[in-house]
């Protein structure tokens, strides 16, 4: 066991870095606060005038402690669908909270946003919520209040594999897996959306506000000429006492939420994975010091050991192959008592045993080889993996190519792809190119993936990409006889770089669900511990079979 980390002495650099990171966090928190207003003050007033609680009020009353509800994908759809007035948080809120001390996934339609209509990203967000419930065997609660598919974009949400219909397929799959599903119909529930609550184990409906039908009164009149109101067509008493579609009639939102809590309180215990956990010990250093460690300019190096020292218990690690492949740190540690295997990019420049200098953040053949073996060891030992990404890619050039960098990189990607223990990824800084894949990016099925406010996610760094894009643009224009002045070139380069940076920041990534949430670095341990507790609820771990490894 090795103790890591050193005390940070307050100086101009550390204070400047801290201010920079806190300012990024303040901006993101400001965006989140605006998003949490949903459809805005007027829409909320109209909603509450019906005697209904807002989606977030419903969640607050449902969970044991609202401060311990971990919302995910808060910024979904941010900056998207502006031509339709936007869709804050995609009109759906979801996260993980405890009900009678039992972890549950909770999904709630926000009816103040376009009457809770489903945009394409709304379907993707709901599918992600279901995926978390399925991967971790957590009960899932649906608080339904939705007008159905947003019709102007129906072609982007209706027919494909990962579209609206997949939601109901997942309802059926979760039922067969024995995952409890409870749905509360607290507003309209129309057309295909009617299947979501009714394919759940139990469905509650609020009298006077809840309704469920395949076609509403207007469509019924248009289709068959029948004149009928929605309450008579598919209201609470009709669907509970006549059709038998729903199971419980509730007087109002409060009674409905209390009944859900009652139902959850009686769920039996389920087997756990049994990941190792002992008594938690705090790090020797404050987590908030991570702010002072991360440089404003992400090209600049820093020591990832110092970040790890502020996350792991007692600031202690058992480092695997400490002197080999130093641009990746591999170590066993504990976080809030949970045993984990850490795979982290070292951002400092390192020197090999033979005196060769290696650039921090770059994956070399030796570091890829080490990481591959460590990942396989963790699978062998049933130890969850934590990836701390700050990677600029794999090493390039003739020396790297002749040394088999592609083969060694493929080896690491293979191990990550076939890993069967839970994987948690945090993008601490850069996440570029194939480095994103090797360090367990979204495409490699991490149970959860988060980013710090300063994260950058793209196929390559902004400076390199903008230079390439500028060259392409200049050649295209030169073919048509247009010659650029040096001033025009610089203006074009600046515009390209600005656009590229906007599309590589974590807000853009969060809006499109490339990450699950942007997190405060000072709460890293809290998030990791939650994820490990959640992952521990799934006892089924497949046999580790990495297949053919390139050696």
Short mmCIF file of N, CA, C and O in Angstrom, two decimals, residues 235-346:
data_model
loop_
_atom_site.label_atom_id
_atom_site.label_comp_id
_atom_site.label_asym_id
_atom_site.label_seq_id
_atom_site.Cartn_x
_atom_site.Cartn_y
_atom_site.Cartn_z
N UNK A 235 -60.82 8.04 -18.45
CA UNK A 235 -60.47 8.62 -17.15
C UNK A 235 -60.24 7.55 -16.10
O UNK A 235 -60.31 6.34 -16.36
N UNK A 236 -60.00 7.99 -14.87
CA UNK A 236 -59.61 7.08 -13.78
C UNK A 236 -60.65 6.02 -13.50
O UNK A 236 -60.34 4.82 -13.40
N UNK A 237 -61.91 6.42 -13.37
CA UNK A 237 -62.95 5.43 -13.01
C UNK A 237 -63.22 4.47 -14.16
O UNK A 237 -63.44 3.27 -13.94
N UNK A 238 -63.20 4.99 -15.37
CA UNK A 238 -63.42 4.12 -16.53
C UNK A 238 -62.33 3.05 -16.61
O UNK A 238 -62.61 1.85 -16.73
N UNK A 239 -61.07 3.48 -16.54
CA UNK A 239 -59.96 2.54 -16.74
C UNK A 239 -59.71 1.65 -15.51
O UNK A 239 -59.12 0.57 -15.66
N UNK A 240 -60.19 2.06 -14.34
CA UNK A 240 -60.00 1.21 -13.16
C UNK A 240 -61.21 0.31 -12.90
O UNK A 240 -61.04 -0.88 -12.62
N UNK A 241 -62.41 0.87 -13.03
CA UNK A 241 -63.60 0.13 -12.62
C UNK A 241 -64.38 -0.52 -13.76
O UNK A 241 -65.20 -1.41 -13.53
N UNK A 242 -64.14 -0.07 -15.00
CA UNK A 242 -64.85 -0.65 -16.14
C UNK A 242 -63.91 -1.52 -16.98
O UNK A 242 -64.17 -2.71 -17.18
N UNK A 243 -62.81 -0.95 -17.43
CA UNK A 243 -61.89 -1.72 -18.28
C UNK A 243 -60.92 -2.57 -17.48
O UNK A 243 -60.41 -3.58 -17.97
N UNK A 244 -60.64 -2.16 -16.23
CA UNK A 244 -59.66 -2.88 -15.41
C UNK A 244 -58.23 -2.66 -15.87
O UNK A 244 -57.33 -3.42 -15.51
N UNK A 245 -58.00 -1.61 -16.66
CA UNK A 245 -56.66 -1.33 -17.19
C UNK A 245 -55.72 -0.86 -16.08
O UNK A 245 -54.56 -1.27 -16.00
N UNK A 246 -56.19 0.03 -15.20
CA UNK A 246 -55.36 0.55 -14.11
C UNK A 246 -55.77 -0.09 -12.79
O UNK A 246 -56.86 -0.65 -12.66
N UNK A 247 -54.87 0.01 -11.80
CA UNK A 247 -55.04 -0.78 -10.57
C UNK A 247 -55.49 0.01 -9.35
O UNK A 247 -56.11 -0.55 -8.44
N UNK A 248 -55.14 1.28 -9.29
CA UNK A 248 -55.47 2.10 -8.11
C UNK A 248 -55.95 3.47 -8.56
O UNK A 248 -55.33 4.12 -9.39
N UNK A 249 -57.10 3.91 -7.97
CA UNK A 249 -57.58 5.27 -8.21
C UNK A 249 -57.09 6.14 -7.04
O UNK A 249 -57.31 5.82 -5.88
N UNK A 250 -56.42 7.25 -7.38
CA UNK A 250 -55.89 8.15 -6.36
C UNK A 250 -56.59 9.51 -6.46
O UNK A 250 -56.88 9.99 -7.56
N UNK A 251 -56.84 10.14 -5.31
CA UNK A 251 -57.56 11.40 -5.29
C UNK A 251 -56.74 12.56 -5.85
O UNK A 251 -57.26 13.46 -6.49
N UNK A 252 -55.43 12.55 -5.58
CA UNK A 252 -54.57 13.65 -6.01
C UNK A 252 -53.12 13.17 -6.08
O UNK A 252 -52.82 12.01 -5.77
N UNK A 253 -52.24 14.07 -6.45
CA UNK A 253 -50.83 13.72 -6.59
C UNK A 253 -50.24 13.21 -5.28
O UNK A 253 -49.49 12.23 -5.26
N UNK A 254 -50.55 13.90 -4.18
CA UNK A 254 -49.97 13.52 -2.88
C UNK A 254 -50.35 12.10 -2.49
O UNK A 254 -49.49 11.32 -2.05
N UNK A 255 -51.63 11.76 -2.64
CA UNK A 255 -52.07 10.41 -2.28
C UNK A 255 -51.42 9.37 -3.19
O UNK A 255 -51.02 8.28 -2.75
N UNK A 256 -51.28 9.73 -4.45
CA UNK A 256 -50.66 8.82 -5.43
C UNK A 256 -49.20 8.54 -5.05
O UNK A 256 -48.75 7.38 -5.06
N UNK A 257 -48.48 9.58 -4.69
CA UNK A 257 -47.07 9.43 -4.32
C UNK A 257 -46.94 8.59 -3.06
O UNK A 257 -46.05 7.73 -2.95
N UNK A 258 -47.82 8.82 -2.09
CA UNK A 258 -47.78 8.03 -0.86
C UNK A 258 -48.05 6.55 -1.14
O UNK A 258 -47.41 5.66 -0.55
N UNK A 259 -48.96 6.28 -2.07
CA UNK A 259 -49.25 4.89 -2.41
C UNK A 259 -48.05 4.21 -3.08
O UNK A 259 -47.77 3.04 -2.82
N UNK A 260 -47.33 4.96 -3.92
CA UNK A 260 -46.11 4.41 -4.53
C UNK A 260 -45.11 4.06 -3.43
O UNK A 260 -44.49 2.97 -3.46
N UNK A 261 -44.95 4.95 -2.48
CA UNK A 261 -44.02 4.68 -1.36
C UNK A 261 -44.45 3.43 -0.60
O UNK A 261 -43.62 2.59 -0.20
N UNK A 262 -45.75 3.28 -0.40
CA UNK A 262 -46.26 2.09 0.29
C UNK A 262 -45.91 0.81 -0.48
O UNK A 262 -45.50 -0.20 0.11
N UNK A 263 -46.09 0.86 -1.79
CA UNK A 263 -45.81 -0.32 -2.61
C UNK A 263 -44.32 -0.67 -2.59
O UNK A 263 -43.95 -1.84 -2.48
N UNK A 264 -43.48 0.34 -2.70
CA UNK A 264 -42.03 0.10 -2.70
C UNK A 264 -41.58 -0.44 -1.34
O UNK A 264 -40.69 -1.31 -1.27
N UNK A 265 -42.20 0.02 -0.27
CA UNK A 265 -41.78 -0.40 1.08
C UNK A 265 -41.95 -1.90 1.30
O UNK A 265 -41.32 -2.48 2.19
N UNK A 266 -42.78 -2.54 0.48
CA UNK A 266 -43.07 -3.96 0.67
C UNK A 266 -42.31 -4.87 -0.29
O UNK A 266 -42.50 -6.09 -0.29
N UNK A 267 -41.44 -4.29 -1.12
CA UNK A 267 -40.64 -5.11 -2.03
C UNK A 267 -39.68 -5.99 -1.23
O UNK A 267 -39.10 -5.56 -0.24
N UNK A 268 -39.51 -7.21 -1.69
CA UNK A 268 -38.57 -8.13 -1.02
C UNK A 268 -37.13 -7.79 -1.34
O UNK A 268 -36.83 -6.95 -2.19
N UNK A 269 -36.21 -8.46 -0.64
CA UNK A 269 -34.79 -8.27 -0.91
C UNK A 269 -34.38 -9.09 -2.13
O UNK A 269 -34.92 -10.16 -2.38
N UNK A 270 -33.39 -8.58 -2.84
CA UNK A 270 -32.86 -9.26 -4.02
C UNK A 270 -31.37 -9.51 -3.83
O UNK A 270 -30.69 -8.79 -3.10
N UNK A 271 -30.82 -10.53 -4.48
CA UNK A 271 -29.38 -10.83 -4.34
C UNK A 271 -28.53 -9.65 -4.82
O UNK A 271 -28.95 -8.86 -5.66
N UNK A 272 -27.33 -9.55 -4.27
CA UNK A 272 -26.38 -8.51 -4.65
C UNK A 272 -25.16 -9.14 -5.33
O UNK A 272 -24.93 -10.34 -5.24
N UNK A 273 -24.36 -8.30 -5.98
CA UNK A 273 -23.15 -8.78 -6.65
C UNK A 273 -22.08 -9.18 -5.65
O UNK A 273 -21.28 -10.08 -5.90
N UNK A 274 -22.04 -8.48 -4.52
CA UNK A 274 -21.06 -8.81 -3.49
C UNK A 274 -19.70 -8.18 -3.71
O UNK A 274 -18.67 -8.76 -3.34
N UNK A 275 -19.66 -6.97 -4.31
CA UNK A 275 -18.38 -6.29 -4.45
C UNK A 275 -17.84 -5.93 -3.07
O UNK A 275 -18.61 -5.59 -2.16
N UNK A 276 -16.53 -5.99 -2.94
CA UNK A 276 -15.91 -5.84 -1.63
C UNK A 276 -16.05 -4.41 -1.09
O UNK A 276 -15.77 -3.44 -1.79
N UNK A 277 -16.49 -4.32 0.17
CA UNK A 277 -16.58 -3.01 0.83
C UNK A 277 -16.26 -3.15 2.31
O UNK A 277 -16.74 -4.08 2.96
N UNK A 278 -15.46 -2.22 2.80
CA UNK A 278 -15.15 -2.16 4.22
C UNK A 278 -15.48 -0.75 4.72
O UNK A 278 -16.03 0.07 3.98
N UNK A 279 -15.11 -0.45 5.95
CA UNK A 279 -15.38 0.86 6.51
C UNK A 279 -14.68 1.95 5.70
O UNK A 279 -13.52 1.83 5.33
N UNK A 280 -15.41 3.01 5.43
CA UNK A 280 -14.88 4.11 4.62
C UNK A 280 -13.92 4.98 5.43
O UNK A 280 -14.10 5.19 6.63
N UNK A 281 -12.88 5.47 4.73
CA UNK A 281 -11.95 6.42 5.34
C UNK A 281 -11.79 7.60 4.38
O UNK A 281 -11.63 7.40 3.18
N UNK A 282 -11.82 8.81 4.88
CA UNK A 282 -11.66 9.96 3.98
C UNK A 282 -10.24 10.07 3.46
O UNK A 282 -9.30 9.58 4.08
N UNK A 283 -10.06 10.71 2.30
CA UNK A 283 -8.70 10.97 1.82
C UNK A 283 -7.96 11.88 2.79
O UNK A 283 -8.58 12.59 3.61
N UNK A 284 -6.66 11.92 2.68
CA UNK A 284 -5.85 12.78 3.54
C UNK A 284 -5.93 14.25 3.09
O UNK A 284 -5.47 15.15 3.80
N UNK A 285 -6.49 14.46 1.89
CA UNK A 285 -6.57 15.81 1.34
C UNK A 285 -8.01 16.11 0.95
O UNK A 285 -8.79 15.22 0.65
N UNK A 286 -8.36 17.38 0.97
CA UNK A 286 -9.72 17.81 0.63
C UNK A 286 -10.00 17.62 -0.86
O UNK A 286 -9.16 17.96 -1.70
N UNK A 287 -11.21 17.10 -1.18
CA UNK A 287 -11.58 16.93 -2.59
C UNK A 287 -11.61 18.25 -3.35
O UNK A 287 -11.28 18.30 -4.53
N UNK A 288 -11.99 19.32 -2.66
CA UNK A 288 -12.10 20.62 -3.35
C UNK A 288 -10.75 21.10 -3.86
O UNK A 288 -10.70 22.00 -4.73
N UNK A 289 -9.65 20.50 -3.40
CA UNK A 289 -8.33 20.89 -3.89
C UNK A 289 -8.11 20.44 -5.34
O UNK A 289 -7.16 20.90 -5.99
N UNK A 290 -9.00 19.57 -5.84
CA UNK A 290 -8.92 19.17 -7.26
C UNK A 290 -9.01 20.41 -8.15
O UNK A 290 -8.38 20.48 -9.21
N UNK A 291 -9.79 21.42 -7.72
CA UNK A 291 -9.89 22.66 -8.50
C UNK A 291 -8.51 23.26 -8.77
O UNK A 291 -8.25 23.77 -9.86
N UNK A 292 -7.65 23.21 -7.76
CA UNK A 292 -6.33 23.85 -7.86
C UNK A 292 -5.34 23.03 -8.68
O UNK A 292 -4.27 23.52 -9.04
N UNK A 293 -5.69 21.77 -8.96
CA UNK A 293 -4.77 20.88 -9.68
C UNK A 293 -4.95 20.95 -11.19
O UNK A 293 -4.01 20.73 -11.95
N UNK A 294 -6.16 21.25 -11.63
CA UNK A 294 -6.47 21.18 -13.06
C UNK A 294 -6.12 22.50 -13.75
O UNK A 294 -6.63 23.55 -13.36
N UNK A 295 -5.26 22.47 -14.76
CA UNK A 295 -4.85 23.71 -15.42
C UNK A 295 -5.96 24.31 -16.28
O UNK A 295 -6.83 23.59 -16.77
N UNK A 296 -5.92 25.64 -16.44
CA UNK A 296 -6.90 26.30 -17.31
C UNK A 296 -6.68 25.89 -18.76
O UNK A 296 -7.64 25.65 -19.49
N UNK A 297 -5.44 25.83 -19.17
CA UNK A 297 -5.07 25.39 -20.51
C UNK A 297 -4.86 23.88 -20.47
O UNK A 297 -3.91 23.40 -19.85
N UNK A 298 -5.75 23.13 -21.13
CA UNK A 298 -5.71 21.68 -21.00
C UNK A 298 -4.55 21.01 -21.73
O UNK A 298 -4.37 19.80 -21.64
N UNK A 299 -3.78 21.80 -22.44
CA UNK A 299 -2.57 21.26 -23.05
C UNK A 299 -1.48 21.10 -21.99
O UNK A 299 -0.61 20.24 -22.08
N UNK A 300 -1.58 21.93 -20.95
CA UNK A 300 -0.54 21.92 -19.91
C UNK A 300 -0.62 20.64 -19.06
O UNK A 300 -1.70 20.12 -18.80
N UNK A 301 0.54 20.15 -18.59
CA UNK A 301 0.55 18.92 -17.79
C UNK A 301 0.14 19.16 -16.33
O UNK A 301 0.16 20.28 -15.84
N UNK A 302 -0.26 18.09 -15.68
CA UNK A 302 -0.47 18.08 -14.22
C UNK A 302 -0.32 16.64 -13.76
O UNK A 302 -0.30 15.70 -14.56
N UNK A 303 -0.23 16.45 -12.46
CA UNK A 303 0.03 15.12 -11.89
C UNK A 303 -1.29 14.44 -11.49
O UNK A 303 -1.93 14.85 -10.53
N UNK A 304 -1.67 13.41 -12.24
CA UNK A 304 -2.93 12.71 -11.95
C UNK A 304 -2.89 12.00 -10.60
O UNK A 304 -3.94 11.78 -9.98
N UNK A 305 -1.71 11.65 -10.10
CA UNK A 305 -1.62 11.04 -8.76
C UNK A 305 -2.23 11.97 -7.71
O UNK A 305 -2.85 11.51 -6.75
N UNK A 306 -2.05 13.28 -7.92
CA UNK A 306 -2.58 14.24 -6.94
C UNK A 306 -4.11 14.25 -6.96
O UNK A 306 -4.75 14.39 -5.92
N UNK A 307 -4.71 14.10 -8.14
CA UNK A 307 -6.18 14.01 -8.23
C UNK A 307 -6.66 12.74 -7.54
O UNK A 307 -7.60 12.76 -6.73
N UNK A 308 -5.99 11.62 -7.83
CA UNK A 308 -6.37 10.34 -7.22
C UNK A 308 -6.26 10.41 -5.70
O UNK A 308 -7.11 9.87 -4.98
N UNK A 309 -5.24 11.10 -5.20
CA UNK A 309 -5.02 11.22 -3.75
C UNK A 309 -6.18 11.92 -3.06
O UNK A 309 -6.39 11.74 -1.85
N UNK A 310 -6.97 12.69 -3.80
CA UNK A 310 -8.10 13.42 -3.23
C UNK A 310 -9.43 12.70 -3.46
O UNK A 310 -10.48 13.24 -3.12
N UNK A 311 -9.34 11.49 -4.01
CA UNK A 311 -10.54 10.69 -4.27
C UNK A 311 -10.55 9.40 -3.45
O UNK A 311 -11.59 8.99 -2.94
N UNK A 312 -9.39 8.75 -3.32
CA UNK A 312 -9.35 7.41 -2.72
C UNK A 312 -9.23 7.47 -1.20
O UNK A 312 -8.70 8.43 -0.64
N UNK A 313 -9.72 6.43 -0.54
CA UNK A 313 -9.67 6.34 0.91
C UNK A 313 -8.23 6.43 1.42
O UNK A 313 -7.33 5.74 0.92
N UNK A 314 -8.06 7.27 2.42
CA UNK A 314 -6.77 7.42 3.09
C UNK A 314 -5.63 7.80 2.15
O UNK A 314 -4.46 7.69 2.49
N UNK A 315 -5.99 8.21 0.93
CA UNK A 315 -5.00 8.57 -0.12
C UNK A 315 -3.98 7.45 -0.33
O UNK A 315 -2.79 7.70 -0.53
N UNK A 316 -4.50 6.22 -0.35
CA UNK A 316 -3.63 5.05 -0.49
C UNK A 316 -4.01 4.22 -1.71
O UNK A 316 -5.21 4.03 -2.00
N UNK A 317 -3.02 3.72 -2.42
CA UNK A 317 -3.24 2.83 -3.56
C UNK A 317 -2.26 1.67 -3.53
O UNK A 317 -1.19 1.75 -2.92
N UNK A 318 -2.65 0.57 -4.15
CA UNK A 318 -1.73 -0.53 -4.45
C UNK A 318 -1.47 -0.44 -5.94
O UNK A 318 -2.30 -0.87 -6.75
N UNK A 319 -0.34 0.14 -6.32
CA UNK A 319 -0.10 0.41 -7.74
C UNK A 319 0.45 -0.82 -8.46
O UNK A 319 1.37 -1.48 -7.98
N UNK A 320 -0.13 -1.09 -9.60
CA UNK A 320 0.24 -2.22 -10.46
C UNK A 320 1.24 -1.74 -11.51
O UNK A 320 0.98 -0.78 -12.22
N UNK A 321 2.39 -2.42 -11.59
CA UNK A 321 3.44 -2.08 -12.57
C UNK A 321 3.77 -0.59 -12.54
O UNK A 321 3.72 0.11 -13.56
N UNK A 322 4.14 -0.10 -11.37
CA UNK A 322 4.36 1.34 -11.17
C UNK A 322 5.44 1.91 -12.08
O UNK A 322 5.34 3.06 -12.52
N UNK A 323 6.47 1.12 -12.39
CA UNK A 323 7.58 1.64 -13.17
C UNK A 323 7.49 1.38 -14.65
O UNK A 323 8.43 1.69 -15.40
N UNK A 324 6.38 0.83 -15.11
CA UNK A 324 6.23 0.42 -16.51
C UNK A 324 5.00 1.11 -17.11
O UNK A 324 3.96 1.22 -16.46
N UNK A 325 5.11 1.57 -18.35
CA UNK A 325 3.96 2.18 -19.02
C UNK A 325 3.39 3.33 -18.22
O UNK A 325 2.19 3.38 -17.94
N UNK A 326 4.24 4.29 -17.87
CA UNK A 326 3.88 5.30 -16.86
C UNK A 326 2.85 6.33 -17.31
O UNK A 326 2.34 7.08 -16.48
N UNK A 327 2.54 6.40 -18.61
CA UNK A 327 1.53 7.39 -19.02
C UNK A 327 0.10 6.93 -18.68
O UNK A 327 -0.85 7.70 -18.85
N UNK A 328 -0.04 5.70 -18.22
CA UNK A 328 -1.30 5.26 -17.62
C UNK A 328 -1.02 4.73 -16.22
O UNK A 328 -0.10 3.92 -16.02
N UNK A 329 -1.77 5.22 -15.26
CA UNK A 329 -1.68 4.75 -13.87
C UNK A 329 -2.68 3.62 -13.68
O UNK A 329 -3.87 3.78 -14.01
N UNK A 330 -2.23 2.49 -13.17
CA UNK A 330 -3.14 1.38 -12.85
C UNK A 330 -2.94 1.03 -11.37
O UNK A 330 -1.82 0.79 -10.93
N UNK A 331 -4.04 1.02 -10.62
CA UNK A 331 -3.90 0.81 -9.18
C UNK A 331 -5.19 0.29 -8.57
O UNK A 331 -6.28 0.64 -9.01
N UNK A 332 -5.04 -0.54 -7.55
CA UNK A 332 -6.17 -0.93 -6.72
C UNK A 332 -6.30 0.09 -5.60
O UNK A 332 -5.29 0.59 -5.08
N UNK A 333 -7.53 0.39 -5.23
CA UNK A 333 -7.75 1.36 -4.15
C UNK A 333 -9.15 1.13 -3.57
O UNK A 333 -9.87 0.22 -3.99
N UNK A 334 -9.51 1.98 -2.63
CA UNK A 334 -10.88 1.99 -2.10
C UNK A 334 -11.44 3.40 -2.19
O UNK A 334 -10.71 4.37 -1.99
N UNK A 335 -12.71 3.46 -2.50
CA UNK A 335 -13.42 4.74 -2.54
C UNK A 335 -14.70 4.58 -1.71
O UNK A 335 -15.55 3.75 -2.05
N UNK A 336 -14.77 5.31 -0.62
CA UNK A 336 -15.87 5.17 0.35
C UNK A 336 -16.01 3.71 0.80
O UNK A 336 -17.12 3.21 0.98
N UNK A 337 -14.89 3.04 0.94
CA UNK A 337 -14.87 1.65 1.39
C UNK A 337 -14.95 0.63 0.28
O UNK A 337 -14.59 -0.54 0.48
N UNK A 338 -15.41 1.02 -0.91
CA UNK A 338 -15.57 0.09 -2.03
C UNK A 338 -14.22 -0.18 -2.69
O UNK A 338 -13.45 0.74 -2.96
N UNK A 339 -13.92 -1.43 -2.97
CA UNK A 339 -12.71 -1.79 -3.71
C UNK A 339 -12.90 -1.45 -5.18
O UNK A 339 -13.93 -1.77 -5.77
N UNK A 340 -11.91 -0.79 -5.78
CA UNK A 340 -11.96 -0.43 -7.19
C UNK A 340 -10.59 -0.63 -7.84
O UNK A 340 -9.56 -0.61 -7.16
N UNK A 341 -10.61 -0.82 -9.15
CA UNK A 341 -9.39 -0.80 -9.93
C UNK A 341 -9.39 0.49 -10.74
O UNK A 341 -10.34 0.76 -11.48
N UNK A 342 -8.36 1.29 -10.60
CA UNK A 342 -8.30 2.60 -11.26
C UNK A 342 -7.39 2.54 -12.48
O UNK A 342 -6.26 2.04 -12.41
N UNK A 343 -7.91 3.02 -13.61
CA UNK A 343 -7.12 3.19 -14.83
C UNK A 343 -7.18 4.67 -15.16
O UNK A 343 -8.25 5.20 -15.48
N UNK A 344 -6.04 5.37 -15.05
CA UNK A 344 -6.04 6.82 -15.18
C UNK A 344 -4.91 7.28 -16.08
O UNK A 344 -3.80 6.75 -16.02
N UNK A 345 -5.19 8.27 -16.90
CA UNK A 345 -4.14 8.86 -17.74
C UNK A 345 -3.27 9.80 -16.90
O UNK A 345 -3.80 10.70 -16.24
N UNK A 346 -1.96 9.56 -16.91
CA UNK A 346 -1.04 10.48 -16.24
C UNK A 346 -0.73 11.63 -17.18
O UNK A 346 -0.30 11.41 -18.32
#
